[in-house]
Coordinates of C-alpha atoms and ligand atoms in Angstrom, one line a residue:
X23 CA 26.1 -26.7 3.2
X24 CA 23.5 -25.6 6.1
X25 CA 20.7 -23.3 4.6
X26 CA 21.0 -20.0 5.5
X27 CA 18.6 -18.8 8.3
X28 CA 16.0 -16.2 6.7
X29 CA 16.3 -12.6 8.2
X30 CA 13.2 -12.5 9.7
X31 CA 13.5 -15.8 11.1
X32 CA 17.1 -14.6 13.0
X33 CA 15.7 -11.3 13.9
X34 CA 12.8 -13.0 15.5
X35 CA 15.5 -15.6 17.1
X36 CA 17.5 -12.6 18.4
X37 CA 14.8 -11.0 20.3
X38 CA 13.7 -13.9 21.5
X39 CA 16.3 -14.8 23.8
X40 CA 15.7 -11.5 25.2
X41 CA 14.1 -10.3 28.4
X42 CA 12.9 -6.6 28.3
X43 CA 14.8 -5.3 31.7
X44 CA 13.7 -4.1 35.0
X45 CA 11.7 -0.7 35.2
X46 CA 13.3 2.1 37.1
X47 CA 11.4 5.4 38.1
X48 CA 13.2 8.4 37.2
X49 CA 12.9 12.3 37.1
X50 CA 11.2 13.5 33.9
X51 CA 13.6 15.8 33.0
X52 CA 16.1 12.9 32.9
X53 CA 14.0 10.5 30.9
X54 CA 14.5 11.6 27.3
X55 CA 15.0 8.8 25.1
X56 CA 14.3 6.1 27.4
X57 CA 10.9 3.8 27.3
X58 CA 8.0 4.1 29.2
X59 CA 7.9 0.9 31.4
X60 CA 4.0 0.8 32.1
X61 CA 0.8 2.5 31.1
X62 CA 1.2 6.0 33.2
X63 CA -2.4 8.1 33.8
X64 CA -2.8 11.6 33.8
X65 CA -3.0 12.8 37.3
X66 CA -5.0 15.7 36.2
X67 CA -7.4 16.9 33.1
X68 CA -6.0 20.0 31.0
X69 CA -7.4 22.5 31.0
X70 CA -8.6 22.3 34.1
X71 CA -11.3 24.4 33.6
X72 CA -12.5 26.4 30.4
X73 CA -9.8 29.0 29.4
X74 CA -9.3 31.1 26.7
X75 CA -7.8 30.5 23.5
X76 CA -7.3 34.6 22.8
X77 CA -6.2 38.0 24.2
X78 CA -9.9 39.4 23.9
X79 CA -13.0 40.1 25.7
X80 CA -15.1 37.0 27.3
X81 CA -18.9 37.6 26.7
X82 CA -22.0 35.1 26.5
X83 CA -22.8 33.9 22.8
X84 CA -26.8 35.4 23.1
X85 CA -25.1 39.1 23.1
X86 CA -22.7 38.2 20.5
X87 CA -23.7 41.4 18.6
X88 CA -22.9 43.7 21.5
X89 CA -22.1 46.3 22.8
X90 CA -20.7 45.1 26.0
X91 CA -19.8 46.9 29.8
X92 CA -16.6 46.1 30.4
X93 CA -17.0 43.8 34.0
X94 CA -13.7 42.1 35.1
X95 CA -10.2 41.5 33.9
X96 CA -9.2 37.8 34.1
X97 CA -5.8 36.7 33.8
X98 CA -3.7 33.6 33.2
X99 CA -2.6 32.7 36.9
X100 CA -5.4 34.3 38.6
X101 CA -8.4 32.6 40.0
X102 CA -11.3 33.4 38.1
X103 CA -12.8 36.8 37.7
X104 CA -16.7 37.4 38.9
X105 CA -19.1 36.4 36.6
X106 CA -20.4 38.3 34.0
X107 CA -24.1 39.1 33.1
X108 CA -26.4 39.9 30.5
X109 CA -24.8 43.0 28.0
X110 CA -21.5 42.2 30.0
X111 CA -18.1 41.6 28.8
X112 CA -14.2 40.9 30.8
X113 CA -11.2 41.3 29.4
X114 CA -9.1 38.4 28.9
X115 CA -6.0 36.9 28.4
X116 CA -4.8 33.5 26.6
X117 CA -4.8 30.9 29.1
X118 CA -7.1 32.6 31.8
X119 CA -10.2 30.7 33.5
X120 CA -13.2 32.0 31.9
X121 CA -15.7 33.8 34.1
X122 CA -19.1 32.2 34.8
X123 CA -21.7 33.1 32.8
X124 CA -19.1 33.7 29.5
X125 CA -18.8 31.2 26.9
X126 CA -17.3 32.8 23.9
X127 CA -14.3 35.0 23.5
X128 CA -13.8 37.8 21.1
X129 CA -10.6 38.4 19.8
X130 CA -9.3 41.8 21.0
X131 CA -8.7 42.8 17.2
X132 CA -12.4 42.6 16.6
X133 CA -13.3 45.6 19.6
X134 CA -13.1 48.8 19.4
X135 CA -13.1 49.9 23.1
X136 CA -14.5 53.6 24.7
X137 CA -13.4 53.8 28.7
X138 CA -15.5 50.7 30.2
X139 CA -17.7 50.5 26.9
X140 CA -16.7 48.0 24.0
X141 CA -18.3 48.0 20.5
X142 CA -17.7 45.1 17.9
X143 CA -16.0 46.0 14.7
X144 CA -16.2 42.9 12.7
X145 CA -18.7 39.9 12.1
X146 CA -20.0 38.5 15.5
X147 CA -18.6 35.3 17.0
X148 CA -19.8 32.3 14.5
X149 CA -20.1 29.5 17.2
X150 CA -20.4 29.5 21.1
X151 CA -17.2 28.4 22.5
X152 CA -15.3 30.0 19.6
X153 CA -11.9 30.9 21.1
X154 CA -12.6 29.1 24.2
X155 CA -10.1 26.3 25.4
X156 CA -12.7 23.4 26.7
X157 CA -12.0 21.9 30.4
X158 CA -10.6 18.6 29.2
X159 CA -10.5 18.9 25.5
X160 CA -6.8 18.3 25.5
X161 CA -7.1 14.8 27.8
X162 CA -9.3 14.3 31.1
X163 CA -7.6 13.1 34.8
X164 CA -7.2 9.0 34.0
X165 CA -6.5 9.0 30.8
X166 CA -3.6 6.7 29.5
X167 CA -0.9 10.5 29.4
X168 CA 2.2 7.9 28.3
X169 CA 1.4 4.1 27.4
X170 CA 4.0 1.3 27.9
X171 CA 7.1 1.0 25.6
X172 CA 6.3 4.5 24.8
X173 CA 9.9 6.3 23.0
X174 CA 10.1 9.5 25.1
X175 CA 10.3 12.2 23.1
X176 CA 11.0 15.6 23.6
X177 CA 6.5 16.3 22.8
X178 CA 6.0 13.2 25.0
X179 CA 7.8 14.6 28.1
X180 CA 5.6 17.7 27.7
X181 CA 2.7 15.8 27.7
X182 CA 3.7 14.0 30.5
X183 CA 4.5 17.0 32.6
X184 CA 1.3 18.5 31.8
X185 CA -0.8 15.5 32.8
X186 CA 0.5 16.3 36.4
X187 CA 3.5 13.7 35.9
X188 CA 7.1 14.5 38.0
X189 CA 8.9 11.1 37.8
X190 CA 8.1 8.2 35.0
X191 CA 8.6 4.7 35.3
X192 CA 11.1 4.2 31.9
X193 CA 12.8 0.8 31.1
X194 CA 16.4 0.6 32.5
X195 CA 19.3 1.1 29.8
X196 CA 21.1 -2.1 28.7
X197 CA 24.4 -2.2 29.5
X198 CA 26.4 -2.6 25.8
X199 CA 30.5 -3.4 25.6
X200 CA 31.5 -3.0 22.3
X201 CA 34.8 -5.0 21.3
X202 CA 36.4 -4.3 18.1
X203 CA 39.2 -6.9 16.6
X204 CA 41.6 -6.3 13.8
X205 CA 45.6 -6.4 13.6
X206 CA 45.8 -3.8 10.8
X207 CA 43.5 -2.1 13.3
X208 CA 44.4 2.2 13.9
X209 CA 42.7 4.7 16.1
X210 CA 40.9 7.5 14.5
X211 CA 43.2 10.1 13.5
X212 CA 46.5 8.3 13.7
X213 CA 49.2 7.7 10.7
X214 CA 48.4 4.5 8.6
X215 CA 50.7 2.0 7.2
X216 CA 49.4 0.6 3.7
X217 CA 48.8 -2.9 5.7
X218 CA 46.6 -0.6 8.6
X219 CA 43.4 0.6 8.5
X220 CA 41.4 3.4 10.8
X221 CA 38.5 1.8 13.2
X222 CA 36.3 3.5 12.0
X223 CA 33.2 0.9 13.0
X224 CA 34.4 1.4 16.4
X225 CA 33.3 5.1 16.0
X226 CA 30.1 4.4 13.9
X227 CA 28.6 1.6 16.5
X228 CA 28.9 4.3 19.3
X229 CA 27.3 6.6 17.5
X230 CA 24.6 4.7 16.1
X231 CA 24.1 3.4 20.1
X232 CA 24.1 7.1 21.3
X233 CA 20.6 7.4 19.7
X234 CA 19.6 5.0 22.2
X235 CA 19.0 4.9 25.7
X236 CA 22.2 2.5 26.7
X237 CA 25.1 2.4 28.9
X238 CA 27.6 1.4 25.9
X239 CA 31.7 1.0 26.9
X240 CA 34.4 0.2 24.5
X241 CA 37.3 -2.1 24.2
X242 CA 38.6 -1.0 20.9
X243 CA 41.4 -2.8 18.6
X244 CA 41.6 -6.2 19.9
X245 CA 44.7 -8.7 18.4
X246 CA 43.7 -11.2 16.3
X247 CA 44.8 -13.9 19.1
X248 CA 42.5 -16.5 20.7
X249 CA 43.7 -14.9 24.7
X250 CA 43.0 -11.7 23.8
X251 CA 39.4 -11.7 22.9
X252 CA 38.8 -14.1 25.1
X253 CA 40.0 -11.1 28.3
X254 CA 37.8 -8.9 26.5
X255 CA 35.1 -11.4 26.2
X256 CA 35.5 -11.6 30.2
X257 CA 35.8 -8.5 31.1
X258 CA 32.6 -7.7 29.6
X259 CA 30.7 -10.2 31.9
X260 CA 28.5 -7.7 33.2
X261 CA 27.0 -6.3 30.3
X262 CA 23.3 -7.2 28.5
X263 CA 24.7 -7.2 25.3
X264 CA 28.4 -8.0 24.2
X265 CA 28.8 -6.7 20.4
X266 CA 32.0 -7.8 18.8
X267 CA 32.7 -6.4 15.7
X268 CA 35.3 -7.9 12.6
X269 CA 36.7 -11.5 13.3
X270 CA 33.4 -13.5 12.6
X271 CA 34.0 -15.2 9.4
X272 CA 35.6 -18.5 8.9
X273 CA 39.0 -17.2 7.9
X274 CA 42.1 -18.5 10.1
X275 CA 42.3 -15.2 12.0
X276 CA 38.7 -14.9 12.6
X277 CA 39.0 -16.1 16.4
X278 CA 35.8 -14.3 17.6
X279 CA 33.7 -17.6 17.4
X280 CA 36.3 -20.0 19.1
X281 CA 37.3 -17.7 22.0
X282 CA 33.1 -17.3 22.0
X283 CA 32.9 -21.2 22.4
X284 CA 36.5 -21.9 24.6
X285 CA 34.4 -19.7 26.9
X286 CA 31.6 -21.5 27.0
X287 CA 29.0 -19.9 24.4
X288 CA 26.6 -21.0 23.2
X289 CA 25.8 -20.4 19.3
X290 CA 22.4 -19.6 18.3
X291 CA 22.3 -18.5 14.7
X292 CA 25.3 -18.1 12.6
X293 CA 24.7 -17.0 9.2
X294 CA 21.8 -14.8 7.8
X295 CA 20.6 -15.1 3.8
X296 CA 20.9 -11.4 3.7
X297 CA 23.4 -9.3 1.5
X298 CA 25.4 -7.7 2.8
X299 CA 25.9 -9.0 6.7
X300 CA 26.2 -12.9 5.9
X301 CA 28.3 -14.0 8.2
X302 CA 26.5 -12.7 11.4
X303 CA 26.5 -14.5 14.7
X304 CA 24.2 -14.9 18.1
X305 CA 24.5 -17.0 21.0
X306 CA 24.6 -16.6 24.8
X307 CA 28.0 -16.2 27.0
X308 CA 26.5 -16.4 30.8
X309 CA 23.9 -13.9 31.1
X310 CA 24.8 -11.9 27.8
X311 CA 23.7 -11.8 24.7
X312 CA 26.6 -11.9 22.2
X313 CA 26.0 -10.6 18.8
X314 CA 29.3 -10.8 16.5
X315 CA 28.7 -8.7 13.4
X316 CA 31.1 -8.9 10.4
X317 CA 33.7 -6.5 9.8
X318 CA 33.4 -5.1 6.8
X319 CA 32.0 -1.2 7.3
X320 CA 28.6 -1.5 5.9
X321 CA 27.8 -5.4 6.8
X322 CA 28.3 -3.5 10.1
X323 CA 26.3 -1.2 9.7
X324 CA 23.0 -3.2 8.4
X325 CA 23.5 -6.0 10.8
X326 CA 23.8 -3.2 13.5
X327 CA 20.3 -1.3 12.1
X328 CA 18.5 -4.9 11.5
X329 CA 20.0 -6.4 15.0
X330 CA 22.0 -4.8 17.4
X331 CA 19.5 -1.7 18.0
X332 CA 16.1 -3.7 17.8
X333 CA 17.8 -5.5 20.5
X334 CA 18.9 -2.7 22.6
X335 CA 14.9 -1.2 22.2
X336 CA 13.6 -4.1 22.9
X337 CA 16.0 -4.8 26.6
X338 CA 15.1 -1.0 26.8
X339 CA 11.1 -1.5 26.7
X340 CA 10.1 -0.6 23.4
X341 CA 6.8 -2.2 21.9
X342 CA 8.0 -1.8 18.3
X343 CA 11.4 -2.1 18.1
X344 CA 12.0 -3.1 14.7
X345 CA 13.3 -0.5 12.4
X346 CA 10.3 1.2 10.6
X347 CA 9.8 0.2 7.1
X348 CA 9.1 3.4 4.6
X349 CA 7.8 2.8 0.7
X350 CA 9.0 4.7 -2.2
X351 CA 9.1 4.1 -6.1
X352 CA 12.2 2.7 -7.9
X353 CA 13.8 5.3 -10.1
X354 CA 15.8 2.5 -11.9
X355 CA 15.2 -0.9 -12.6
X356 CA 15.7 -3.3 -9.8
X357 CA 17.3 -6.8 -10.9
X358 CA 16.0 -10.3 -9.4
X359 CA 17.3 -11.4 -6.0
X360 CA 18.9 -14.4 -4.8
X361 CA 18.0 -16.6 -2.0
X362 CA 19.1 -13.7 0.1
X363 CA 17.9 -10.7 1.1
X364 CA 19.4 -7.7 -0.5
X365 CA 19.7 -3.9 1.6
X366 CA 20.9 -1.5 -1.1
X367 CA 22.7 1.6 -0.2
X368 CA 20.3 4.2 -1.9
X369 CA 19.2 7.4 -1.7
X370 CA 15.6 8.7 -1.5
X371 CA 13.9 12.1 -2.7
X372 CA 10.9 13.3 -3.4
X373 CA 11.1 12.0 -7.0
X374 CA 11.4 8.5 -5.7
X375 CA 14.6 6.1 -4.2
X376 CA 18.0 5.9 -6.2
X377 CA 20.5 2.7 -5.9
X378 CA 24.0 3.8 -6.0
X379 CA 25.6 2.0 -8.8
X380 CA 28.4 0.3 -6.0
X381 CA 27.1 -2.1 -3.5
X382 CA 30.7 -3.1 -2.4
X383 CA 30.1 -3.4 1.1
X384 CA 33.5 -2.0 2.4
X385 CA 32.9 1.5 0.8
X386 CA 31.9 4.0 3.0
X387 CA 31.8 6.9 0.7
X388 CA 28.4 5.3 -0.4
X389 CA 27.5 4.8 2.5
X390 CA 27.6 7.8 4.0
X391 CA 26.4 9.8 0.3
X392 CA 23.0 7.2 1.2
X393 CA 19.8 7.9 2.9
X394 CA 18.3 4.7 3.1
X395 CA 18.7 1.2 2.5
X396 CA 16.7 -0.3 0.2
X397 CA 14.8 -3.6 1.1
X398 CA 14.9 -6.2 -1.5
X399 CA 13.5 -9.7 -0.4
X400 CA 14.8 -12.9 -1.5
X401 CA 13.5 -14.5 -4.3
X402 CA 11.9 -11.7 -5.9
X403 CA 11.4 -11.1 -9.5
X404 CA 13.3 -8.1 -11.5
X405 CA 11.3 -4.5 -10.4
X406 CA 10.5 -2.1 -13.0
X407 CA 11.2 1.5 -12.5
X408 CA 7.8 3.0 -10.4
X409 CA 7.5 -0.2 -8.6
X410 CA 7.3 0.6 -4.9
X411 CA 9.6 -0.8 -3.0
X412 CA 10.3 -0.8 0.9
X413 CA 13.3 1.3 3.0
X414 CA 14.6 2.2 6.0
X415 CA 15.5 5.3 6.5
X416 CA 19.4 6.2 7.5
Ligands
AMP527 P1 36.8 -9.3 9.4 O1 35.3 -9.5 9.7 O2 37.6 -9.2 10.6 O3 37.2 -10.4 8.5 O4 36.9 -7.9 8.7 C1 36.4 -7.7 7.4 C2 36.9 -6.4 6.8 O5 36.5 -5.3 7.7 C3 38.4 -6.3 6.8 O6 38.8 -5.6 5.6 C4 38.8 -5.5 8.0 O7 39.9 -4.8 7.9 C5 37.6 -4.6 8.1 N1 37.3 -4.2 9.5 C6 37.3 -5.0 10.6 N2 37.1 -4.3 11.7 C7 37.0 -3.0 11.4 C8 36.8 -1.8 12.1 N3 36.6 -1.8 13.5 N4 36.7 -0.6 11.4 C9 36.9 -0.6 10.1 N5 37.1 -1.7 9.3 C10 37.1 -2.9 10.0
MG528 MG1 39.5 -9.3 11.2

């Protein structure tokens, strides 16, 4: 029997016969979610100038005892106010250019204030600058604002738009068909025989994809008959990624592979030494990249965390697009592994991560009851209970 590749091994495989796409500039307002295709530079340093942090009274630190004559009003918006002179204070307003001469605000709580006179009612200012926004402090003019194969972010957009940024330069979306095949195959909602089933990876693949920046189309419910996936293998001769889903062991209906080669695929992996998600397949099929994960609802679902989405980052521009690996200590004891690799449905709190007692990978109540899937690598010795083990979150 052929050894089973090693996961990291086919994940590396996967990626490899990848090509991160074209960059695309785009609106900022449209660019949540996508990657940043190259190092973008703030066009401008914020603030600008030194503002204030406070509603209060600008003065200079060396009459930080007071009292102060009340010279200006400066407000966010306006150019800046006159300056201000010895025994001299302006009011001023949270975000407004600070008057020359002024280096220190005092909040407006700390003033007592007589017609143009104001008094300090509390300890002086402790530090010049205090409540003063320094020109720059947040980032200067050509300063890296969004670096390549940045994820956009809701807080990275901001940052962009306040570096003086209108459209970014983002990684284009991959264009994803998902085909799903299965005789006892139903759609969502509709009346079962006992020898049907629902699709509900169908569903789940979408969704997990919609987190992503991807232009992902359907072809749902596929025969089990070498002509039909092979039309649905053509028709999806435009897309980056072609992910068929059920149909990809070595039973007599599984037809994914041979309507893969009668086409003209070519293989690149086949089997992964991982539990569950075995029988998982890669190859090319002209310019896609066909990934055919099992059927079963949770082989789908790891093979589609650990593969498919890495993938779609990494077409999309993302420098780390592997899942990220959290830690957390075993609340049971974790029994030796095999010469696979091992992703238990578990679920994680803050007194540590739980295995649920069923790891039969067609139950989706566990599945969706679980928070994260528990990394277990091959080979490894029995884990007491405290060990710290590795996760992904889910
Ligand atoms: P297969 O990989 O086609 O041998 O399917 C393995 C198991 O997963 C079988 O029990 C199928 O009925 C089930 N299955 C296949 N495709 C889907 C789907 N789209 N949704 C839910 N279950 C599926
Ligand atoms: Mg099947």
């Amino acid at each position: 029997m052929k050894a089973l590749l090693p996961l990291e091994d086919a994940q590396q495989r996967l990626i490899s016969m990848a090509r991160p796409l074209p960059a695309e500039t785009i609106p900022i307002g449209d660019a949540l979610g996508r990657y940043v295709a190259e190092d973008m530079f703030a066009r401008r340093s914020q603030p600008a100038a030194d503002m204030s942090a406070m509603d209060g009274y600008a003065i200079r630190f060396e009459d930080r005892d007071g009292p102060w004559q009340i010279a200006g009003e400066c407000r966010a918006g306006s150019p800046p106010c006159p300056p201000i002179k010895a025994g001299q204070a302006a009011r001023i307003f949270t975000g407004a250019l600070m008057p020359d001469g002024a280096n220190t605000v005092v909040m407006q709580e700390n003033i007592e204030r007589d017609g143009d006179k104001i008094r300090l009612i509390s300890e002086p200012s402790p530090d010049q600058g205090h409540h003063v926004r320094h020109a720059g402090g947040d980032f200067k003019s050509g300063d890296i604002a969004l670096q390549a194969g940045t994820y956009l972010n809701p807080a990275a957009l901001a940052h962009g738009v306040m570096a003086g940024l209108g459209n970014l330069s983002t990684g284009q979306r991959p264009k994803v068909a998902i085909l799903s095949t299965g005789d006892e195959l139903v759609a969502p909602g509709a009346d079962t025989l006992p020898h049907q089933i629902p699709a509900s990876n169908d569903t789940m693949i979408l969704a997990m994809l919609s987190q992503l920046p991807v232009l992902a189309r359907s072809i749902n419910r596929i025969k089990d008959d070498m002509d039909s996936i092979c039309e649905a293998l053509e028709s999806a001769s435009d897309c980056d990624v072609i992910v068929t889903i059920g149909g990809a062991s070595v039973g007599d209906h599984d037809l994914v592979a041979p309507a893969f080669e009668r086409l003209g695929g070519q293989t690149d992996f086949w089997k992964i030494a991982m539990k569950p998600g075995k029988p998982l397949m890669a190859g090319k099929l002209g310019n896609s990249i066909v990934l055919a994960l099992p059927g079963n609802p949770v082989s789908a679902f790891v093979t589609a965390t650990l593969f498919l989405l890495p993938l779609v980052r990494y077409l999309a521009g993302a420098n780390s697009p592997m899942p990220v690996m959290q830690a957390a200590k075993a609340c049971s004891t974790l029994p030796p592994t095999t010469q696979r690799a091992e992703w238990l449905r578990a679920k994680v709190d803050e007194d540590g991560i739980n295995v649920f007692n069923s790891q039969d990978s067609a139950k989706l109540s566990i599945l969706s009851a679980a928070n994260a899937l528990l990394f277990r690598p091959p080979n490894s010795p029995e884990q007491p209970i405290g060990a710290t083990v590795s996760y992904i979150a889910i």
